[in-house]
PDB file of C-alpha atoms in Angstrom:
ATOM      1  CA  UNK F   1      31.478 -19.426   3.785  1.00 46.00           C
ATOM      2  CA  UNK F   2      34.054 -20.773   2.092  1.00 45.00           C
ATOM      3  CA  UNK F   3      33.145 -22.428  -1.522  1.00 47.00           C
ATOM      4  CA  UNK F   4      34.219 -25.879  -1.054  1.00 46.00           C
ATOM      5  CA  UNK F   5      32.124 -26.774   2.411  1.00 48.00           C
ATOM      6  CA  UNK F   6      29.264 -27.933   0.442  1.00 46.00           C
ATOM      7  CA  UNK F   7      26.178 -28.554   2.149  1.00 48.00           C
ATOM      8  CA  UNK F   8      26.886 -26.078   4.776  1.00 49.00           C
ATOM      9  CA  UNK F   9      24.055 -24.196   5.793  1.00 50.00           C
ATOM     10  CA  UNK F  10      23.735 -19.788   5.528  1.00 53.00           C
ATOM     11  CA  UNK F  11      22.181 -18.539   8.364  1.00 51.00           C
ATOM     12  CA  UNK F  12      21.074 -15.475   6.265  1.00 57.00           C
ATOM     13  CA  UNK F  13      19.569 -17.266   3.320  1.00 55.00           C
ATOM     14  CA  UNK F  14      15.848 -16.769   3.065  1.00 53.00           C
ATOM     15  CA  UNK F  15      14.428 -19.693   4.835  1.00 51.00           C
ATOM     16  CA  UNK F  16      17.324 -21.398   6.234  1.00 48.00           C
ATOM     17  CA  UNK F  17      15.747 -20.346   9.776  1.00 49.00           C
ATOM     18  CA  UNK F  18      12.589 -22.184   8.846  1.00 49.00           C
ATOM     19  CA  UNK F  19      14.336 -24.739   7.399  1.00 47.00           C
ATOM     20  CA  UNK F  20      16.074 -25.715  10.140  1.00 48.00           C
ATOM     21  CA  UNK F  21      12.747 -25.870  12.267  1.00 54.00           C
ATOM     22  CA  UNK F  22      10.647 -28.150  10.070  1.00 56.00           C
ATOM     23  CA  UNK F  23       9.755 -31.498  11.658  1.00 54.00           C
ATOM     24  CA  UNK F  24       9.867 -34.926  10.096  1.00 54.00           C
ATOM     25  CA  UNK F  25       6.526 -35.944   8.818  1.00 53.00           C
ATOM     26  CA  UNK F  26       4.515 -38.298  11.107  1.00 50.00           C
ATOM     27  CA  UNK F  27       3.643 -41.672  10.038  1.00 53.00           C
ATOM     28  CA  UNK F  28       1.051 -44.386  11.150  1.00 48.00           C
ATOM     29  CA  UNK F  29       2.292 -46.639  13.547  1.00 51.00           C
ATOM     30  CA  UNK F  30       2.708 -49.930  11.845  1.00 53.00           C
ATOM     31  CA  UNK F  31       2.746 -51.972  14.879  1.00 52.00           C
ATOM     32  CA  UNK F  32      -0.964 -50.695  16.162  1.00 59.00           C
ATOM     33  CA  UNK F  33      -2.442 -51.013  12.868  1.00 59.00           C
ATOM     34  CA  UNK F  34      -0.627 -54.669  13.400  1.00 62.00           C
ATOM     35  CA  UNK F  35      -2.302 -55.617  16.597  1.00 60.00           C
ATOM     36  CA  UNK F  36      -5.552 -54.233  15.489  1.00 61.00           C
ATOM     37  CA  UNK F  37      -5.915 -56.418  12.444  1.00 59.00           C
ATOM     38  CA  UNK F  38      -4.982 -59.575  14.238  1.00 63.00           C
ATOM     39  CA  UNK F  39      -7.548 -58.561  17.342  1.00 62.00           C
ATOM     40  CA  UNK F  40     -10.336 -58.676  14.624  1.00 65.00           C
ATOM     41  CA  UNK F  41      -9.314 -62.376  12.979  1.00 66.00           C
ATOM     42  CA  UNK F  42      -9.502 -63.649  16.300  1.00 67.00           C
ATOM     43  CA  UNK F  43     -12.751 -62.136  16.834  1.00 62.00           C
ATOM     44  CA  UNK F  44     -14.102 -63.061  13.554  1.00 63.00           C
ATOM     45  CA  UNK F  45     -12.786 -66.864  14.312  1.00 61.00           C
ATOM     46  CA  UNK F  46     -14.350 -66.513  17.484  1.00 61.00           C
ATOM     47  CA  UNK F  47     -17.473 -65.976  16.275  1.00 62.00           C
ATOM     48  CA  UNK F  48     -17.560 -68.824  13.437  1.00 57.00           C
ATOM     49  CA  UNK F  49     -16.417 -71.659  16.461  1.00 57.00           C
ATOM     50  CA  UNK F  50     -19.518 -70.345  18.256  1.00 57.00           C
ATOM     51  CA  UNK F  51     -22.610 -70.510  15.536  1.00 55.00           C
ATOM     52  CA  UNK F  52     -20.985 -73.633  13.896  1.00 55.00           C
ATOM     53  CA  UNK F  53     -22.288 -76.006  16.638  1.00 51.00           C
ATOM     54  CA  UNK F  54     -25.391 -74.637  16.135  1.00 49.00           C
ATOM     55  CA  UNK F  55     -25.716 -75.549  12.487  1.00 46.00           C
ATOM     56  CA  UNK F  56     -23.973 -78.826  13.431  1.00 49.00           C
ATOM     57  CA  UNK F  57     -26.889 -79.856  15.760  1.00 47.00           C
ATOM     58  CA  UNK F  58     -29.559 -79.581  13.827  1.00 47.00           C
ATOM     59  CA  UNK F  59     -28.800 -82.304  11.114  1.00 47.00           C
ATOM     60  CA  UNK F  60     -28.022 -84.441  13.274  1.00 44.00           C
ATOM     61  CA  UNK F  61     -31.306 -84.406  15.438  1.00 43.00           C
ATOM     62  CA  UNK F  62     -32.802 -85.011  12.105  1.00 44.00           C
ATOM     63  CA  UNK F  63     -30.486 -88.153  11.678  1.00 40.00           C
ATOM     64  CA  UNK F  64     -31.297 -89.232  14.984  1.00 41.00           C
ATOM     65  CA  UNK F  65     -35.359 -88.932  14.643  1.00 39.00           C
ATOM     66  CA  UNK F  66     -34.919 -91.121  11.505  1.00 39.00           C
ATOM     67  CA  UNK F  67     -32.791 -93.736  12.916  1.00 37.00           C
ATOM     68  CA  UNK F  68     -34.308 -93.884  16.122  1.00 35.00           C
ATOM     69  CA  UNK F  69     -35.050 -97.521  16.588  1.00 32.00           C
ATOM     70  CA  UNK F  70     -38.540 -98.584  16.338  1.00 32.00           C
ATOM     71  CA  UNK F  71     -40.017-101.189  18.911  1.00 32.00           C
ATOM     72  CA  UNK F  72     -39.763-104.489  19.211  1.00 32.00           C
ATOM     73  CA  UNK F  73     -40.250-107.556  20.775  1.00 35.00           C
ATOM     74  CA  UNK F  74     -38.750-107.974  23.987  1.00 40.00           C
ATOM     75  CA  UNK F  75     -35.909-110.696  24.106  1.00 40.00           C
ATOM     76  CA  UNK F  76     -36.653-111.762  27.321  1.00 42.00           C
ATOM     77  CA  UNK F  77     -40.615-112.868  26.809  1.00 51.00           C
ATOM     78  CA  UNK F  78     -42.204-115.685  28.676  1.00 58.00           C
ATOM     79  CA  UNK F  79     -42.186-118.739  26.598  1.00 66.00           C
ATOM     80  CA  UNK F  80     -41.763-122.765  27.706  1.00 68.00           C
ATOM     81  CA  UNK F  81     -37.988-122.576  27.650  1.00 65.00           C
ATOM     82  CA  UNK F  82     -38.026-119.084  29.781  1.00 73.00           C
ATOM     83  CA  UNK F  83     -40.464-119.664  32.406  1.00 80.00           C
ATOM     84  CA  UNK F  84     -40.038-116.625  35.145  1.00 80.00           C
ATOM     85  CA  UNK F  85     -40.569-118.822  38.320  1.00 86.00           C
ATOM     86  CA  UNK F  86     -38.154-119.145  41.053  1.00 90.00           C
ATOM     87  CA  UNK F  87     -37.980-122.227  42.653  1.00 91.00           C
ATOM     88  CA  UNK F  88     -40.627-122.599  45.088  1.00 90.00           C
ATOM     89  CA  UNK F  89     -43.115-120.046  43.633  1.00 92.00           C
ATOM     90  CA  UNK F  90     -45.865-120.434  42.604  1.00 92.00           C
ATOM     91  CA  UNK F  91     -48.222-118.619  39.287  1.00 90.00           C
ATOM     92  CA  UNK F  92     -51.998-119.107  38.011  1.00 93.00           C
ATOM     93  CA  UNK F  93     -53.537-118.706  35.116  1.00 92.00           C
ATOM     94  CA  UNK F  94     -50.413-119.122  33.104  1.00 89.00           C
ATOM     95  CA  UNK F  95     -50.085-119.175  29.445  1.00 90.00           C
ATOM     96  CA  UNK F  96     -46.907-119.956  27.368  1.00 88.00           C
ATOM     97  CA  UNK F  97     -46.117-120.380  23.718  1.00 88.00           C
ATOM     98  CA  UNK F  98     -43.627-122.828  22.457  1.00 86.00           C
ATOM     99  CA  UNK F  99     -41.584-122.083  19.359  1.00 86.00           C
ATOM    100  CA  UNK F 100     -39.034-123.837  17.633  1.00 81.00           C
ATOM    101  CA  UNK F 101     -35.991-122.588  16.282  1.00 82.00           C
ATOM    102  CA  UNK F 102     -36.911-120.993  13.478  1.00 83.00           C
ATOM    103  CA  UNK F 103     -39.108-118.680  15.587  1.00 83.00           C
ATOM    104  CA  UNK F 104     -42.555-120.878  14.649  1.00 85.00           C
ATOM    105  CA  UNK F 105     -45.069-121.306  16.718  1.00 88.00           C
ATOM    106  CA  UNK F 106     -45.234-125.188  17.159  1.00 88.00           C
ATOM    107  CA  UNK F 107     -47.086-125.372  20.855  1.00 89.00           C
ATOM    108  CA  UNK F 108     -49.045-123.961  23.558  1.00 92.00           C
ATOM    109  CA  UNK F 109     -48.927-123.927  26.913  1.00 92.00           C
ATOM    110  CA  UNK F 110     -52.339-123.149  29.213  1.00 94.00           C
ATOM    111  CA  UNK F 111     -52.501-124.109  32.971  1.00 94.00           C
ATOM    112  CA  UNK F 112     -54.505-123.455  36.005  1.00 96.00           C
ATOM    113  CA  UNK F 113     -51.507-123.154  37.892  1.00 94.00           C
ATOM    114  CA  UNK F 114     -47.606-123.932  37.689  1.00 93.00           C
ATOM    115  CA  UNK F 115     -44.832-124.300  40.289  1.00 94.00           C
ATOM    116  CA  UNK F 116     -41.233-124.222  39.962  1.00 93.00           C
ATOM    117  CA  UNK F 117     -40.287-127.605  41.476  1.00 94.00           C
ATOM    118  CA  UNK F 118     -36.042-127.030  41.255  1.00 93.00           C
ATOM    119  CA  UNK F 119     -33.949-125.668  38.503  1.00 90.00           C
ATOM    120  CA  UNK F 120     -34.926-128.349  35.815  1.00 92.00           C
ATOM    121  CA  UNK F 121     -39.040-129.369  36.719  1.00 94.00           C
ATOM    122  CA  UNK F 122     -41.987-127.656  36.663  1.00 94.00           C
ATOM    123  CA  UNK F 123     -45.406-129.165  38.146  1.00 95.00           C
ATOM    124  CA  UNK F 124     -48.930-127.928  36.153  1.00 95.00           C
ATOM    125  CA  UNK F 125     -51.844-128.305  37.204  1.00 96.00           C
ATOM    126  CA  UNK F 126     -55.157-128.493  34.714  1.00 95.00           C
ATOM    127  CA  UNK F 127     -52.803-128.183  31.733  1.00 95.00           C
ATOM    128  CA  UNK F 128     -54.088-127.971  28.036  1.00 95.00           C
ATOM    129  CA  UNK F 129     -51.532-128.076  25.279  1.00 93.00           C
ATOM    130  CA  UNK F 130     -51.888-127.206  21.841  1.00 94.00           C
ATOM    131  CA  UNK F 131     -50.046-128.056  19.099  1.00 91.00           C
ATOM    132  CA  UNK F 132     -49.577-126.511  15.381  1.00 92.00           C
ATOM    133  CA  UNK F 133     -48.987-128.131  12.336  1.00 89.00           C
ATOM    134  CA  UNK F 134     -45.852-126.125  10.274  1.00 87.00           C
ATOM    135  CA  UNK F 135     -49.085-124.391   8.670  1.00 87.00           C
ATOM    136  CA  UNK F 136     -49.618-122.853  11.866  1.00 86.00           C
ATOM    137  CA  UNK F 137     -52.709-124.585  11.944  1.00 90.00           C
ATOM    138  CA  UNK F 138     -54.116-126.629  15.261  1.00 91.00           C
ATOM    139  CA  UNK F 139     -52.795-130.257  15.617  1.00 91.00           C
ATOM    140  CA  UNK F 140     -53.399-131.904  18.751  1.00 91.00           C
ATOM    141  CA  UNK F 141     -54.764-130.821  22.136  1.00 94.00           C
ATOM    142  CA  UNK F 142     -53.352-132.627  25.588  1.00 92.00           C
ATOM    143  CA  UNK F 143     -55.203-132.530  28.975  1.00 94.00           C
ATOM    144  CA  UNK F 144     -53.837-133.203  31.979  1.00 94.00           C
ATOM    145  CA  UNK F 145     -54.824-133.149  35.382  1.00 94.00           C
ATOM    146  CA  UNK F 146     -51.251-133.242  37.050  1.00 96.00           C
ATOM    147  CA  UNK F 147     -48.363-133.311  35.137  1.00 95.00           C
ATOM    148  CA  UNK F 148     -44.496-132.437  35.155  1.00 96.00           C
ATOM    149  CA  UNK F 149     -42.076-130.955  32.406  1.00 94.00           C
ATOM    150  CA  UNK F 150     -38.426-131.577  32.518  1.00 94.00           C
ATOM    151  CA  UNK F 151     -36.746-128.661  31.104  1.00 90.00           C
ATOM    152  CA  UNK F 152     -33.618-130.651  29.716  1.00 92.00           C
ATOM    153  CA  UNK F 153     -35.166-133.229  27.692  1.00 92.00           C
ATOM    154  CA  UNK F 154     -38.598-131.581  27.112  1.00 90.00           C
ATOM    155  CA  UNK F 155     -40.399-134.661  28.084  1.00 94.00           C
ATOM    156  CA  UNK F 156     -43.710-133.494  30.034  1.00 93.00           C
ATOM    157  CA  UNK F 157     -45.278-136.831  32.382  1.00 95.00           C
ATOM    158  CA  UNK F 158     -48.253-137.737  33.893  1.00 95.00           C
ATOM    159  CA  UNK F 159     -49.053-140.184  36.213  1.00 95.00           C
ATOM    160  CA  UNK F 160     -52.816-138.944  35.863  1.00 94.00           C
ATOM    161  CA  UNK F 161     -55.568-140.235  33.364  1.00 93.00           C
ATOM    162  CA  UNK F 162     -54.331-138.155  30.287  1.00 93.00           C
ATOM    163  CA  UNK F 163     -56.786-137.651  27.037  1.00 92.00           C
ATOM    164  CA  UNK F 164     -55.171-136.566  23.682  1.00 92.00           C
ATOM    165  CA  UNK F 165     -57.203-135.095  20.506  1.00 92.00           C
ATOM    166  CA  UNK F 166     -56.970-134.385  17.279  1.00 92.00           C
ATOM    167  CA  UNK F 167     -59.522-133.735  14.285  1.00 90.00           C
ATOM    168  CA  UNK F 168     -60.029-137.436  13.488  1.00 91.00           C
ATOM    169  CA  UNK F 169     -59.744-139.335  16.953  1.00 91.00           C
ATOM    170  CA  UNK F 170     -59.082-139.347  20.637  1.00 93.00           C
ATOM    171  CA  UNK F 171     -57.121-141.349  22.909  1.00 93.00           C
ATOM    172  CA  UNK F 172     -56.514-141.415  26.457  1.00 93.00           C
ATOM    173  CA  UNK F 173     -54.153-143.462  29.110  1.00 94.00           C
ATOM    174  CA  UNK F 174     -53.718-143.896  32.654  1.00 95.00           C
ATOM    175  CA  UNK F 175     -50.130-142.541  32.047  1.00 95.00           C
ATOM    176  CA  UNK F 176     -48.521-141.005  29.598  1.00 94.00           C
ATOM    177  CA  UNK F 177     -44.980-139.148  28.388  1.00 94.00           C
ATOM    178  CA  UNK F 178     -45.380-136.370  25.757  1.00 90.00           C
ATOM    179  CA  UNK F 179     -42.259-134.928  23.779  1.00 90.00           C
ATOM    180  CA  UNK F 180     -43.239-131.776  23.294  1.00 86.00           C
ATOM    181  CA  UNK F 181     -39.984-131.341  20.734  1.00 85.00           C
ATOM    182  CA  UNK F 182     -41.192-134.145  18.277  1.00 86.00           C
ATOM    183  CA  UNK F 183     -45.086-133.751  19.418  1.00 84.00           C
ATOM    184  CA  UNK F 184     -45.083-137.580  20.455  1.00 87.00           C
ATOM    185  CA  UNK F 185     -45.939-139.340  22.724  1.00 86.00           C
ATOM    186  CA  UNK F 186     -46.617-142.637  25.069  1.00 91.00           C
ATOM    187  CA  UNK F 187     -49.835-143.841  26.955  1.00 93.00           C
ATOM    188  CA  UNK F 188     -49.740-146.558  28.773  1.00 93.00           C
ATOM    189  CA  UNK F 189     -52.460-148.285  30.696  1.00 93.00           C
ATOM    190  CA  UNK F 190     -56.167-148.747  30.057  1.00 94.00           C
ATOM    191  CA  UNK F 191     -55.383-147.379  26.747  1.00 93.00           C
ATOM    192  CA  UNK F 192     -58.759-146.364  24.930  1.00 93.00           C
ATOM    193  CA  UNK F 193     -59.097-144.858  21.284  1.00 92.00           C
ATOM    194  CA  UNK F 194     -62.010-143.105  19.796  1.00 92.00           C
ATOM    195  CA  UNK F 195     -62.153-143.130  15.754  1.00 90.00           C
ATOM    196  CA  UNK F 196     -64.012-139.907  14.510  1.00 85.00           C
ATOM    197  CA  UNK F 197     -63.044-139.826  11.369  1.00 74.00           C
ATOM    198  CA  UNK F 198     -61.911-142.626   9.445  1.00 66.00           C
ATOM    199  CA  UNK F 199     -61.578-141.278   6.103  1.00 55.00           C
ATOM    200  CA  UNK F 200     -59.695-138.036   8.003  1.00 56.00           C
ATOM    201  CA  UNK F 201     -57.430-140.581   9.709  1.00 56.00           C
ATOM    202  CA  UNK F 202     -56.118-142.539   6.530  1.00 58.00           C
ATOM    203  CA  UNK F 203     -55.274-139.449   4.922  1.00 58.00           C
ATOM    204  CA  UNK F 204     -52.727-138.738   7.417  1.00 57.00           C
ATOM    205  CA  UNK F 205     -51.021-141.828   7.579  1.00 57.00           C
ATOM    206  CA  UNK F 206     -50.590-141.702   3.821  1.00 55.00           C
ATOM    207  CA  UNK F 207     -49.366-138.303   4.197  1.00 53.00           C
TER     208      UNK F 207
END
């Protein structure tokens, strides 16, 4: 060997055979170790989506059984402006409160029997009305034999002997035409008045 090839390699130095033979040392393959450690993020995020619904529901059925809405008066309640009567038909033993706008109780209704005349009259018959004072306290009480309430203006008529009370008289017509917005009304014919209390009486009309 000559001296300048340098890094030429004697094939009788000690250990140039084994030299020769000795194999690269192995390393981990980056690209599997890679692969494996995205597999297990996905897992692991696969597993979180999963149980957090189930967290999730559980406040909010609490939520729900608090704000569930209690009940309540139905909107759609029989009263004297939402009588449930087709035209034609026919109920008995009907009973209807009257309230004003305010939601007061200012009237009520009690009849043997009712029938839906057409879209705006109503015929009772046997009807007793009742109405309050803004104290909620009885006022007056009508009886009529046969009577009709137009549902436009309100106005209930009689062409039957009618009899109206209160605390301190009672009065009575052939005929008579009862507002039963204002609570007043107008007899005519053999018109007869009972005084029961005088005393009652003028303390009203000073009122």
């Amino acid at each position: 060997m000559l001296p300048f090839q340098v890094g030429a390699i004697d094939p009788n130095r000690p250990g140039a055979a084994s030299g020769a033979r000795r194999k690269p040392p192995v390393r981990a393959n980056r690209p599997d170790l890679g692969f494996a450690v995205c597999l297990l993020s996905i897992l692991l995020l696969s597993i979180a989506l999963a149980i957090e619904p189930a967290f999730a529901a559980k406040p909010k059925s609490r939520k729900d059984k608090h704000l569930s809405p209690t009940p309540s008066a139905s909107p759609g309640e029989q009263s004297l402006t939402n009588i449930p009567l087709p035209v034609g038909h026919e109920a008995k033993g009907l009973v209807l409160p009257d309230f004003d706008v305010e939601g007061h109780l200012r009237g009520r209704f009690e009849a043997a029997s009712a029938k839906r005349l057409d879209e705006y009259h109503i015929g009772f018959h046997s009807l007793k009305i009742i109405t309050y004072t803004p104290e909620s306290k009885p006022d007056l009480t009508v009886e009529l034999s046969e009577s009709i309430l137009n549902l436009k203006t309100r106005i209930l008529s009689s062409n039957e002997r009618t009899i109206i009370k209160r605390a301190d008289f009672d009065i009575s017509g052939d005929s008579v035409e009862f507002d039963t917005n204002t609570h007043t009304g107008k007899l005519v014919g053999n018109v007869k008045m009972v005084i029961t209390s005088q005393s009652q009486l003028l303390g009203n009309q000073n009122e």
